[in-house]
Coordinates of C-alpha atoms in Angstrom, one line a residue:
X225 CA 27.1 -25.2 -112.5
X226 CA 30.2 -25.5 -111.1
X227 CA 32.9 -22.6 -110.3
X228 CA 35.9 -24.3 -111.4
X229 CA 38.0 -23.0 -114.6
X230 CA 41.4 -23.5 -115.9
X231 CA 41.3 -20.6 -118.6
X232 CA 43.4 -17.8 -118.7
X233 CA 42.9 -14.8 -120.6
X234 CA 45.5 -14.2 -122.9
X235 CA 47.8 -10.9 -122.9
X236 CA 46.4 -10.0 -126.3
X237 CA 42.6 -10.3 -124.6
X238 CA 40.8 -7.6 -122.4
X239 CA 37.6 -6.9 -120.4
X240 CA 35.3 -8.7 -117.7
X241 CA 36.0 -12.4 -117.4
X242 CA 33.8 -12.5 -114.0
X243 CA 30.5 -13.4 -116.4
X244 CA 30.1 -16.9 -117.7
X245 CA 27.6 -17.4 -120.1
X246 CA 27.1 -20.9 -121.6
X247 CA 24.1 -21.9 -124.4
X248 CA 24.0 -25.5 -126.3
X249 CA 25.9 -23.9 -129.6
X250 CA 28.5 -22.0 -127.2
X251 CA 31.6 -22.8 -128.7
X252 CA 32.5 -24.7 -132.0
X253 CA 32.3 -28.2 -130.6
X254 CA 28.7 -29.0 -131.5
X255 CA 29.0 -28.3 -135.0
X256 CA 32.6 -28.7 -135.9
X257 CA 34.7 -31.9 -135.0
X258 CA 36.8 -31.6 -133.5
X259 CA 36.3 -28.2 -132.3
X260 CA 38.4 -26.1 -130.2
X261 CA 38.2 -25.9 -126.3
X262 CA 40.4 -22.5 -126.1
X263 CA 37.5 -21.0 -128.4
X264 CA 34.9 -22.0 -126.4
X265 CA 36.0 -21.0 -123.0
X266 CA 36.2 -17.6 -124.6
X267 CA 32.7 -17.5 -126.3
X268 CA 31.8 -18.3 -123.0
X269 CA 33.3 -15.4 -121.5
X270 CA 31.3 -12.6 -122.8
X271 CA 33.1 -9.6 -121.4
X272 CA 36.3 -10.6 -122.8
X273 CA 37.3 -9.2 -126.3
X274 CA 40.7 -8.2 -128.4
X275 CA 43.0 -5.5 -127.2
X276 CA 43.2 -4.6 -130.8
X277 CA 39.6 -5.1 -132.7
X278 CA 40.0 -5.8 -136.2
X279 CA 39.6 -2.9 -138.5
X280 CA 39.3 -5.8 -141.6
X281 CA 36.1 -4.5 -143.4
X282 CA 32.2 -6.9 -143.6
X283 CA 31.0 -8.8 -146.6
X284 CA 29.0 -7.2 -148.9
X285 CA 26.0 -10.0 -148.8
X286 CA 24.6 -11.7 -145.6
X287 CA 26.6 -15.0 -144.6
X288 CA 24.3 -16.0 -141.7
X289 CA 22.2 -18.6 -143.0
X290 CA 19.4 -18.9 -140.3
X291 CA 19.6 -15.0 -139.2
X292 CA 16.8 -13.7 -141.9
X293 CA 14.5 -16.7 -141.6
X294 CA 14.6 -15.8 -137.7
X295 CA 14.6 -12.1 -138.2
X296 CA 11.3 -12.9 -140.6
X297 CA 9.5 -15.6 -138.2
X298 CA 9.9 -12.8 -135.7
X299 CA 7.7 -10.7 -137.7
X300 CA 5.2 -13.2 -138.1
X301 CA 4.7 -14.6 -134.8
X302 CA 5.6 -11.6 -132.5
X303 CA 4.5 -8.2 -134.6
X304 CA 1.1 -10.1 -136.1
X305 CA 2.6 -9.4 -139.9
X306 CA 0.8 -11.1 -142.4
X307 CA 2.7 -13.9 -144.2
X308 CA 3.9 -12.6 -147.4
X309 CA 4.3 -8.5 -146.1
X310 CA 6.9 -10.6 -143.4
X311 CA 8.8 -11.7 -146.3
X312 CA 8.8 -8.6 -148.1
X313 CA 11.4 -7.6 -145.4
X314 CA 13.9 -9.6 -146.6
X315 CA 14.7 -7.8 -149.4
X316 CA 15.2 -4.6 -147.2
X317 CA 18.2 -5.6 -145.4
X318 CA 20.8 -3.5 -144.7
X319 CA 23.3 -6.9 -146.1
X320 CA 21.6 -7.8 -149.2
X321 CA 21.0 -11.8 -149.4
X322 CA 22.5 -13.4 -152.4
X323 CA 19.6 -14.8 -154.5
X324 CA 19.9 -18.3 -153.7
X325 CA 20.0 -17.4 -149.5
X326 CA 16.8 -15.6 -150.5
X327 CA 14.9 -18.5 -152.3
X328 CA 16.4 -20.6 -149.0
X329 CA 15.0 -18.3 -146.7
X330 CA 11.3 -18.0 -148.4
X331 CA 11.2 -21.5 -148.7
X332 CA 12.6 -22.1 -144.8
X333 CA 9.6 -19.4 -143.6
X334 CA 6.9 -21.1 -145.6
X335 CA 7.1 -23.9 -144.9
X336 CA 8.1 -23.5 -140.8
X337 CA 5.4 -21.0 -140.6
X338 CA 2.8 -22.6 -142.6
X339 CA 2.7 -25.9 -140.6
X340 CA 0.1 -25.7 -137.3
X341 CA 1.8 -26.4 -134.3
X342 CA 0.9 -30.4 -133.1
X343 CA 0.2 -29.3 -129.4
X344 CA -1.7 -25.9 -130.0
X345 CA 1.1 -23.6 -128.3
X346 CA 2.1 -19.9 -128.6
X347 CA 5.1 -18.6 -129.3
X348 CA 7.2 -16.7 -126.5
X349 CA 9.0 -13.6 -127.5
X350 CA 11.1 -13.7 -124.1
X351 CA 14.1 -15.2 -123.9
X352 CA 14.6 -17.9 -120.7
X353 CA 17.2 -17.7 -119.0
X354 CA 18.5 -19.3 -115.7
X355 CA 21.5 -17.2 -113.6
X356 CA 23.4 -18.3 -110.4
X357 CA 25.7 -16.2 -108.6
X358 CA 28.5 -18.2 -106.5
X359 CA 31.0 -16.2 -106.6
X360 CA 30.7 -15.9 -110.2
X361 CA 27.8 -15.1 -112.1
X362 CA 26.8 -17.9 -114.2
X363 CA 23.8 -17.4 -117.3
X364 CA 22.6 -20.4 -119.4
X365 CA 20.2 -19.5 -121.9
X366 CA 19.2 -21.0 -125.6
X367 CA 18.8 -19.0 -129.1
X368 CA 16.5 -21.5 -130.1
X369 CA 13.0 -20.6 -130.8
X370 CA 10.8 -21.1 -127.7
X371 CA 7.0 -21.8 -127.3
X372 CA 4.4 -22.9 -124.5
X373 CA 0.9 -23.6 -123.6
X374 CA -1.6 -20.7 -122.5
X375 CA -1.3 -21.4 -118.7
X376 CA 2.8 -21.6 -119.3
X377 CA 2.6 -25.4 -117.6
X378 CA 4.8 -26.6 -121.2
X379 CA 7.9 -25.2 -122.6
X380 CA 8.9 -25.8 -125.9
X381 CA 12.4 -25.6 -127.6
X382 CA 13.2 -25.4 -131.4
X383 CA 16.0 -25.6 -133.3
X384 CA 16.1 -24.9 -136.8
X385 CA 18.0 -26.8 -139.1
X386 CA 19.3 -26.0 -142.3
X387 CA 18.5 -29.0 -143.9
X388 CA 16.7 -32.2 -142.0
X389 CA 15.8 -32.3 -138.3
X390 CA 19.3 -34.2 -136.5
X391 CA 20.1 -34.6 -133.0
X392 CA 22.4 -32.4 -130.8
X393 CA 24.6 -33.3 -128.2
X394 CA 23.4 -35.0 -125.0
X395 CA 24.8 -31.8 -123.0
X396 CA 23.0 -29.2 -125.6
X397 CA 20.1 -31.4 -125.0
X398 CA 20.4 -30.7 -121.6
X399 CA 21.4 -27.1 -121.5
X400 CA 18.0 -26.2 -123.2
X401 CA 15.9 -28.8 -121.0
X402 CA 17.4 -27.3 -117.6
X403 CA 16.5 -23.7 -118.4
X404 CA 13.5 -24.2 -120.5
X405 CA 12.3 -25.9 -117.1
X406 CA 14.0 -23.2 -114.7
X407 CA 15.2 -20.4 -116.9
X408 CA 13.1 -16.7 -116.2
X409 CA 11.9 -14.6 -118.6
X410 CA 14.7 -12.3 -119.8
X411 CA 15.1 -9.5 -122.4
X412 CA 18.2 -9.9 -124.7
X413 CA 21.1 -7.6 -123.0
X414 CA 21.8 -4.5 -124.9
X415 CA 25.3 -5.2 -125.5
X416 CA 26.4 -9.0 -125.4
X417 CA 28.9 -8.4 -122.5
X418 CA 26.0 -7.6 -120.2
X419 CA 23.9 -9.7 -118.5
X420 CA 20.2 -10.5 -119.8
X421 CA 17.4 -8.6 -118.1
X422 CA 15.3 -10.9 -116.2
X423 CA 11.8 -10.3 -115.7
X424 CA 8.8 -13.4 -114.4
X425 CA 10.0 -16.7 -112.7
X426 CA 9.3 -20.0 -114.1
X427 CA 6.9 -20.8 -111.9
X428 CA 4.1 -22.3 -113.5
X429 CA 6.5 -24.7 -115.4
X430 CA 5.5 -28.4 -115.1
X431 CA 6.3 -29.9 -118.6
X432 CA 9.5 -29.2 -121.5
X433 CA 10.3 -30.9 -124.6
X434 CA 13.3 -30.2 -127.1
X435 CA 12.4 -30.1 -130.8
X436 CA 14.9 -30.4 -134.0
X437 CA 13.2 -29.0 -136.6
X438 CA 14.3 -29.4 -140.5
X439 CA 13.8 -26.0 -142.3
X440 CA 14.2 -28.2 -145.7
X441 CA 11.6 -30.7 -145.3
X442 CA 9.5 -30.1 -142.1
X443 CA 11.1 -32.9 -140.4
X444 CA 10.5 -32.9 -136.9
X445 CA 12.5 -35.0 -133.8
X446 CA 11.9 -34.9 -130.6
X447 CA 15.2 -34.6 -128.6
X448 CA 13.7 -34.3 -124.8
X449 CA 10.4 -34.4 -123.5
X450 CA 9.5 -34.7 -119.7
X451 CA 9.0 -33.2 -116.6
X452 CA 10.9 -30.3 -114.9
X453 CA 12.0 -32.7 -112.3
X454 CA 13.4 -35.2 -114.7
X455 CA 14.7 -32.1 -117.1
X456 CA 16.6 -31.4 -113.7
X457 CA 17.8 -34.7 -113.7
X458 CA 19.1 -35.0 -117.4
X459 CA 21.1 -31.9 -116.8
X460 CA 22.9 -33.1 -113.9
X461 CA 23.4 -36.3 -115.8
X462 CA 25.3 -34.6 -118.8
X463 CA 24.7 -30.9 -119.1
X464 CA 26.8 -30.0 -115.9
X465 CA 29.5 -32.2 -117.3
X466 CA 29.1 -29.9 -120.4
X467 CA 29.3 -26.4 -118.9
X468 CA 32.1 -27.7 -117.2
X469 CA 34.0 -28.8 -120.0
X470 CA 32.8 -25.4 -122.2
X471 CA 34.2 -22.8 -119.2
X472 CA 37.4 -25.3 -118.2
X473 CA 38.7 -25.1 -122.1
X474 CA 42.1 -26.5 -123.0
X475 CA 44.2 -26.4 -125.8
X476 CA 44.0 -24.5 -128.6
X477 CA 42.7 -26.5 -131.9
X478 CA 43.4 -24.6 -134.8
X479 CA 40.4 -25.2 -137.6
X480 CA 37.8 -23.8 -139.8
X481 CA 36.0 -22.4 -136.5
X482 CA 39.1 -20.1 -136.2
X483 CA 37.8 -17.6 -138.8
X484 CA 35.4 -16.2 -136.5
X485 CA 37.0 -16.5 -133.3
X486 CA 37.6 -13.7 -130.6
X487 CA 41.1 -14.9 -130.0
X488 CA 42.3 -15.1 -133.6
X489 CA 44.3 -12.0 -134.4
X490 CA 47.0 -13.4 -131.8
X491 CA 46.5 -17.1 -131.1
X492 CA 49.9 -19.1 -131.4
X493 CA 48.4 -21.9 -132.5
X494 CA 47.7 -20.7 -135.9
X495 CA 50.8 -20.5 -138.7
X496 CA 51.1 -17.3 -140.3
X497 CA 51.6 -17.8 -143.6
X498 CA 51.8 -14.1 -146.1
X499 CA 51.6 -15.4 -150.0
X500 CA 50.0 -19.2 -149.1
X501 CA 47.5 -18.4 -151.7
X502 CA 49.9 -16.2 -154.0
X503 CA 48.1 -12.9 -153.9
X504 CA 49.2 -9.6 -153.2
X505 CA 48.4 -7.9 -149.8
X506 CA 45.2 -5.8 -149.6
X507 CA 42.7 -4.9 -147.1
X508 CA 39.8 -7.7 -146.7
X509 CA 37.3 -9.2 -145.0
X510 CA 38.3 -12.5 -143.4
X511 CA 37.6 -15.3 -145.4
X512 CA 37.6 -19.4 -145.0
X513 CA 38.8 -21.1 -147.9
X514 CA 40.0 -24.5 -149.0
X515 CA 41.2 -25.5 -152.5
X516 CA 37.9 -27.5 -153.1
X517 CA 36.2 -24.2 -152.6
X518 CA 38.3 -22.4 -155.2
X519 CA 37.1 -25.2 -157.5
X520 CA 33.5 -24.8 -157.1
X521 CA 34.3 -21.3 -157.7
X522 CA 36.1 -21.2 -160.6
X523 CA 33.4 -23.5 -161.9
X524 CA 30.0 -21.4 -160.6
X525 CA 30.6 -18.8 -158.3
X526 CA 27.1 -18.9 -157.1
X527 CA 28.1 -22.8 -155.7
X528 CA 31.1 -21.6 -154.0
X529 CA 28.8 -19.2 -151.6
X530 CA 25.9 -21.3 -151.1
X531 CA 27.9 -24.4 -150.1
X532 CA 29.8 -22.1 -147.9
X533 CA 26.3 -21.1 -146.5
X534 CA 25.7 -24.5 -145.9
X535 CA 22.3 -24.8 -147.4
X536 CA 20.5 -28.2 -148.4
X537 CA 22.0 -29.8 -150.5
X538 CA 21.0 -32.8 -153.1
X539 CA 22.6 -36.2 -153.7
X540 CA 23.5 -36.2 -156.7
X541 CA 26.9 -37.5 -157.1
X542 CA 28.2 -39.3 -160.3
X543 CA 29.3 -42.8 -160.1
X544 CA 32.4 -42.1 -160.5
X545 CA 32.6 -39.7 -157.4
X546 CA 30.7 -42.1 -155.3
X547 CA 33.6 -44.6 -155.9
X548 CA 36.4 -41.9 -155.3
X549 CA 34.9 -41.3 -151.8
X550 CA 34.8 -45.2 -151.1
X551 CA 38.1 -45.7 -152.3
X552 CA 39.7 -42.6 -150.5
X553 CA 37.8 -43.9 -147.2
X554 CA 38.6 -47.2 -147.6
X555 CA 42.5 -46.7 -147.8
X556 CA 42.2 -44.1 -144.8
X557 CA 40.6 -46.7 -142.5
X558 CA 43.6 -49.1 -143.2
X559 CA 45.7 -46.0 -142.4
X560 CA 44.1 -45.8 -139.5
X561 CA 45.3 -48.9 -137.7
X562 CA 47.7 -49.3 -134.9
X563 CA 51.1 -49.7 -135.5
X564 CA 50.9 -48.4 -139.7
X565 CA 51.1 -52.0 -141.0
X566 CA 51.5 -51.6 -144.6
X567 CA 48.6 -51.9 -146.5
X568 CA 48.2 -56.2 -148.0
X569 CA 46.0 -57.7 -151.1
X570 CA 44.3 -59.6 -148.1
X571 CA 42.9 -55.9 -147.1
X572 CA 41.2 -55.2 -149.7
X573 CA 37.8 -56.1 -150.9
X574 CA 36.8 -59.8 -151.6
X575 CA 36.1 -61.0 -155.3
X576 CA 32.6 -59.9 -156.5
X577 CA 31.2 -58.3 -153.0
X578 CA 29.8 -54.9 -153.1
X579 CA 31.9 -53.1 -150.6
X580 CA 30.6 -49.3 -150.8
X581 CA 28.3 -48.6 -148.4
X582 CA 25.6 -45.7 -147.6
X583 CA 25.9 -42.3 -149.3
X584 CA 29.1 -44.0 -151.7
X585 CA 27.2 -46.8 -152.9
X586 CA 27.7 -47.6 -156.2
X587 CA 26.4 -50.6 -158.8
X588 CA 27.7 -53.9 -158.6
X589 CA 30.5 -53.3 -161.7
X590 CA 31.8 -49.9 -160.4
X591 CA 32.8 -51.3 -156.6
X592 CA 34.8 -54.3 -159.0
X593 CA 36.5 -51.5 -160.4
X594 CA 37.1 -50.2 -156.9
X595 CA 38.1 -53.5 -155.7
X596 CA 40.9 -53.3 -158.6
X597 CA 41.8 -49.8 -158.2
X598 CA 42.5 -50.8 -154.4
X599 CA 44.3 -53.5 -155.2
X600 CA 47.1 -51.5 -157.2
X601 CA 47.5 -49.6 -153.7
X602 CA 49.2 -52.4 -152.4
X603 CA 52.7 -51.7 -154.1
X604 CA 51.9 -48.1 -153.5
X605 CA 51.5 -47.9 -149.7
X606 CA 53.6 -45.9 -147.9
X607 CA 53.9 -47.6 -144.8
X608 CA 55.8 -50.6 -147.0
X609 CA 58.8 -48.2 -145.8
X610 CA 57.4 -47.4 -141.9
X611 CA 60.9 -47.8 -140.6
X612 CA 61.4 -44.3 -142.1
X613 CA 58.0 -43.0 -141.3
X614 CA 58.5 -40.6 -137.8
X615 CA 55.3 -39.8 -137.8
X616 CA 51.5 -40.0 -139.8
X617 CA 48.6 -38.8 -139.7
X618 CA 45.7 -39.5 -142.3
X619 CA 43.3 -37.1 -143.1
X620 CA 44.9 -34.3 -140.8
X621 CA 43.1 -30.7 -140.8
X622 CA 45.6 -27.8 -141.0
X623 CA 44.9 -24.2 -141.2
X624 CA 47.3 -21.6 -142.5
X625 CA 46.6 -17.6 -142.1
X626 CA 47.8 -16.0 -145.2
X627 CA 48.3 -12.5 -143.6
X628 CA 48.5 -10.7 -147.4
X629 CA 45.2 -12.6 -148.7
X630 CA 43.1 -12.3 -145.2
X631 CA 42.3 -15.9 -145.9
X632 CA 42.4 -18.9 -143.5
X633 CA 43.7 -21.9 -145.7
X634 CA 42.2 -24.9 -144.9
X635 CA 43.6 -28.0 -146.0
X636 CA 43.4 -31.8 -145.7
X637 CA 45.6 -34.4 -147.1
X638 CA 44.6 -37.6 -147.5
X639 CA 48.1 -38.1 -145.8
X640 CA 50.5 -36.1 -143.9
X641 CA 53.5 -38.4 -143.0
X642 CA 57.0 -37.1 -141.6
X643 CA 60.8 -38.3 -142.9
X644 CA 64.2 -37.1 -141.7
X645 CA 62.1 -34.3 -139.9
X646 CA 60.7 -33.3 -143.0
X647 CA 56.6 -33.3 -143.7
X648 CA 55.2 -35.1 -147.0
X649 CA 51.7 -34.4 -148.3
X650 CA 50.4 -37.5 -149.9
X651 CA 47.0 -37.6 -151.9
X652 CA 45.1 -40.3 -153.3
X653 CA 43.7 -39.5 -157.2
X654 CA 41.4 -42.1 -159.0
X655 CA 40.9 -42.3 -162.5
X656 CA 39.4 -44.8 -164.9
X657 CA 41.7 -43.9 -167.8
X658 CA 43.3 -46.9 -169.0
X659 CA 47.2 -45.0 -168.9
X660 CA 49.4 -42.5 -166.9
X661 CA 47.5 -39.0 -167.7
X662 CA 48.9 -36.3 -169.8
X663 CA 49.5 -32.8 -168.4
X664 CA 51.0 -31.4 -165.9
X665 CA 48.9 -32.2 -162.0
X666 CA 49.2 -28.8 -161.3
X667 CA 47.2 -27.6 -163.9
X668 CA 44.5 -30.2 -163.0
X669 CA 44.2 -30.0 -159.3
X670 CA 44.6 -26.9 -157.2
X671 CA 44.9 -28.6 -154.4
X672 CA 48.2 -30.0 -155.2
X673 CA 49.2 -26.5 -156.1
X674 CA 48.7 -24.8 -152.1
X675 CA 50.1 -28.3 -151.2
X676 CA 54.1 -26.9 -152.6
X677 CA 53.1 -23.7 -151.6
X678 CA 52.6 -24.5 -148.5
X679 CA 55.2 -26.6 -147.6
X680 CA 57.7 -24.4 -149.3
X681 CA 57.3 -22.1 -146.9
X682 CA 56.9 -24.2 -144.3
X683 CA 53.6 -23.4 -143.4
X684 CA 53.3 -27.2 -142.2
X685 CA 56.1 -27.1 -140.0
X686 CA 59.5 -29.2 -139.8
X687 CA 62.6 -29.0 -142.6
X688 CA 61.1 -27.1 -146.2
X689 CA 64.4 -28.6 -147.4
X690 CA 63.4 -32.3 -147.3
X691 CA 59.3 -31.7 -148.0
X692 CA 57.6 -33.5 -150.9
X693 CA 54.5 -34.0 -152.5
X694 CA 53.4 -37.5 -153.8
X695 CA 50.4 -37.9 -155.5
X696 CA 49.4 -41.5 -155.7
X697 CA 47.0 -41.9 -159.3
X698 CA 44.8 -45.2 -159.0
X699 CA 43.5 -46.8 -162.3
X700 CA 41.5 -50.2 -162.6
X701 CA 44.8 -51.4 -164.7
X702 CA 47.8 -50.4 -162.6
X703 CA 49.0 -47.2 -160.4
X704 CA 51.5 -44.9 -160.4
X705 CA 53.2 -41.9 -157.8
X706 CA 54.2 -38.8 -158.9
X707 CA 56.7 -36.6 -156.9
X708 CA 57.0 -32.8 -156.7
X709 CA 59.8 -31.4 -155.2
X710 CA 58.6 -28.0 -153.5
X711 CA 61.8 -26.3 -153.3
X712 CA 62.4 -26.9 -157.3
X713 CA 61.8 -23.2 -158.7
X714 CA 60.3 -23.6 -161.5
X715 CA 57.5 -26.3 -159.5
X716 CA 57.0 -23.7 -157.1
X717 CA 56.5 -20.7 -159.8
X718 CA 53.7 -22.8 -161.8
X719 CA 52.4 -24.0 -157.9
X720 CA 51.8 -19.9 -157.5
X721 CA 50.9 -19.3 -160.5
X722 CA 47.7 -21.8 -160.5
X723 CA 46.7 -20.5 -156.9
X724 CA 46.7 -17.1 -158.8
X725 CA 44.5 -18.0 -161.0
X726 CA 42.1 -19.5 -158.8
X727 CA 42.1 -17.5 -155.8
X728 CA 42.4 -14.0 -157.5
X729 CA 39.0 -14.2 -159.0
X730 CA 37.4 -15.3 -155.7
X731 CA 39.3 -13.1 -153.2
X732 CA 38.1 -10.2 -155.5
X733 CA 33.9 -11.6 -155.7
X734 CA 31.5 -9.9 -153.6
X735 CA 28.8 -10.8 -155.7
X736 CA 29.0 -14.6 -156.3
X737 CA 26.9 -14.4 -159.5
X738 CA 25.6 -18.1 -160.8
X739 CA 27.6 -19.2 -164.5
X740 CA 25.2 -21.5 -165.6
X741 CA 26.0 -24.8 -167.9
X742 CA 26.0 -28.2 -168.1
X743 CA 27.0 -28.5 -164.4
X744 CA 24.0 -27.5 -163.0
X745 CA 22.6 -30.9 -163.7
X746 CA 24.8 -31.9 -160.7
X747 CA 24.9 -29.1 -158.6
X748 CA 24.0 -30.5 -155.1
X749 CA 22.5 -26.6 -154.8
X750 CA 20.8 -26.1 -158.0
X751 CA 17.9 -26.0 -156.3
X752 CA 17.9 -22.9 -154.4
X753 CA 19.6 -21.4 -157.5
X754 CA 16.9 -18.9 -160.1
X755 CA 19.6 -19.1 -162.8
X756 CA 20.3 -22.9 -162.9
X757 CA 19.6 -24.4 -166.2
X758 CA 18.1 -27.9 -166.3
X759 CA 17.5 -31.0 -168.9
X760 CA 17.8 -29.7 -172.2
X761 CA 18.7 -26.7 -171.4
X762 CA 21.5 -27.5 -169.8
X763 CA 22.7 -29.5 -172.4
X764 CA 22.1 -26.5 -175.0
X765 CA 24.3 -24.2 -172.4
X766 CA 27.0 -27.2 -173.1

């Protein structure tokens, strides 16, 4: 564990930075790409906090997915409670869970707690934890749920998963090896900025392994399994490298991670932006959002929160937005290439090959239909003008903090491109209607709405004067782009006034009750959801 650091506590920050304290999920990089290295060398500072706490009140329901299935599981395997009393517990939280985070969370405990274990060991209610002190005092540790043998020769790590077992990171991997192998039996400290209470040494430790486990379907993969000696050696080969990168930090990355970190209320890096979503000011809870999300609202606020909870979700994607993904991904890759050569026929798909792949797979006669939708793209393409083109970037993430709404906005273009110092949001539409649609693309997509919001008020950055919005509309018969100039009144006024209507109703939920109808035959979450209509039911609610 080395010493060095390049982090600096900001002026807006306070408290102990002498304690380092570094887990496999420290920081947002394991879960979110690309994370933020500023974050993380905070999270891994435990004694540092705010100057000025926030004063923002909590959610009315629980939003941490995994923390009631643990909380349960504790009461099984540590307190001796039977099964189903365990579970009675979760409806006696002080933060209710939403019904469809409870049917998650029964299922999760069922299933995890009604498998035997494969090697016959006992679970540990100790955390383990291994501390250096070299001038600074140094703690790695894992959440994870931890088991071992009766003579304590084998260590076992978990980590739940809200869906299917995956892999982590080679240095997470190696965090948990190293002090499953090493670590001493510790008591969680009484306030976080403490250090953990250590109690026995690891002695007896001859064997780890490191387990993913799926809380969906049981799935189990083995990440690590050896001795301590070669656990030793996996964490010099890529967990020091790890810490080192956690603790050193670097620039700040603003993203969807930013809503809950400790350096938010005065990080630079993130545009202040009162009114992006075109509500009044009022006294919230911090929320994430993104105009998809106000979508699935508006359409079943019960989908909005458990997508935002992150639970398993099902496949169950029409044809139709199968091929939208593959189109939109094929046309990003070509964005992608050195140099922004203007997209050619000779790039697209050949005659009569199936060119969707994986999850956007679709029959034989919808990737033709692709195939000629991409095709119209040629005479569309941007980059046909890249002598005016400063700068692009496809598929950028940016994140706006509308101050009034307590909201972080996060948004994606397909493409954000830059002219004359000015920023254009271009997105990519697909349709199979045979002619130019009807109506006005405001109405119809949200998204394209906070897109003229934002840039008129230049929550994007560069000249608002000289900002546009094009929105490029693919049919298998031709294509056309439409233009919106954000600093025409009247555009801007119906922009705000279709962000009112979507975000009002979901900046004022707490409840996130289910609306069921036809959609719940596609509801990737319909499954955790009691008031989800199916089959002819469904049809009848239509």
């Amino acid at each position: 564990m080395a010493d060095y650091t390049a982090w600096q506590m900001q002026q807006w920050m306070t408290g102990d930075e002498s304690l380092v304290r570094v887990g496999p999920g420290t920081g947002a990089g394991a879960e979110e790409v690309p994370g933020c290295p500023a974050r993380d060398a905070a999270e891994a500072r435990p004694g540092v906090r705010v100057r000025v706490p926030s004063r923002l009140p909590h959610e009315h329901l629980e939003t941490f997915t995994l923390g009631p299935v643990c909380d349960v599981l504790d009461l099984i395997e540590f307190e001796g409670e039977p099964l189903e009393r365990a579970l009675d517990a979760l409806l006696e939280r002080p933060r209710p869970l939403h019904p469809g985070h409870l049917a998650y969370a029964e299922h999760a405990v069922r299933l995890y707690a009604g498998r035997p274990d494969p090697h016959g060991l006992t679970p540990v209610k100790p955390y383990w934890v291994v501390r250096k002190d070299n001038g600074r005092r140094w703690e790695l540790y894992a959440w994870w749920r931890r088991y071992q043998s009766a003579d304590g020769s084998v260590r076992e790590y978990r980590r739940l998963r809200h869906a299917g077992a995956r892999a982590s990171t080679p240095g997470e991997i190696a965090i948990a090896a190293y002090t499953a192998a090493f670590g001493f039996s510790a008591s969680w400290p009484r306030r976080w900025p403490r250090e953990f209470a250590l109690h026995d040494s690891p002695s007896r430790v001859t064997h780890v392994r490191i387990v993913e486990t799926g809380l969906a379907d049981g799935s189990r993969n083995v990440q690590f399994e050896g001795t301590v000696d070669e656990a030793r050696a996996y964490y010099d080969a890529f967990g020091d490298a790890h810490v080192r990168s956690v603790v050193k930090g670097g620039p700040e990355r603003p993203g969807p991670a930013c809503a809950d970190c400790k350096q938010f209320t005065g990080c630079g890096a993130v545009r202040r932006s009162p009114g992006a979503l075109a509500l009044p000011s009022r006294k919230l809870p911090l929320r994430k959002v993104s105009a998809g999300e106000l979508q699935y609202h508006a359409l079943c606020p019960a989908q909005a929160f458990l997508r935002a909870l992150r639970l398993p979700q099902s496949d169950e994607c029409s044809d139709a937005a199968k091929l939208d993904q593959a189109v939109h991904g094929w046309i990003e890759a070509l964005h992608r290439r050195d140099g922004r050569p203007a997209c050619v026929a000779a790039d697209m798909p050949a005659p009569g090959a199936n060119w969707t792949r994986g999850r956007w797979r679709v029959p034989d006669e919808e990737a033709e239909l692709g195939r000629r939708m991409l095709l119209h793209h040629v005479n569309a393409c941007p980059f046909r003008n890249a002598a005016l083109i400063e700068r692009a970037e496809p598929g950028p993430l940016r994140v706006v903090h509308d101050t009034a709404a307590q909201a972080l906005v996060v948004a994606k273009p397909d493409l954000l491109y830059r002219e004359d110092g000015s920023w254009v949001w271009r997105d990519l539409k697909t349709t199979r209607a045979a002619s130019r649609r009807a109506g006005d693309l405001l109405d119809a997509y949200p998204r394209i709405a906070l897109a003229v919001v934002l840039l008129a008020q230049g929550a994007l950055g560069g000249d608002a004067g000289g900002s546009r919005v094009e929105v490029e509309i693919l049919r298998p018969g031709g294509s056309d782009t439409q233009v919106i100039d954000p600093t025409d009144p009247e555009r801007l006024a119906k922009a705000r006034a279709v962000l009112r209507r979507y975000a009002g109703p979901w900046r004022a939920d707490h409840t996130w009750e289910a609306r069921p109808g036809r959609h719940c035959r596609w509801c990737p979450v319909s499954r955790w959801c009691t008031s989800a209509v199916r089959g002819e039911d469904a049809e009848e609610k239509a």
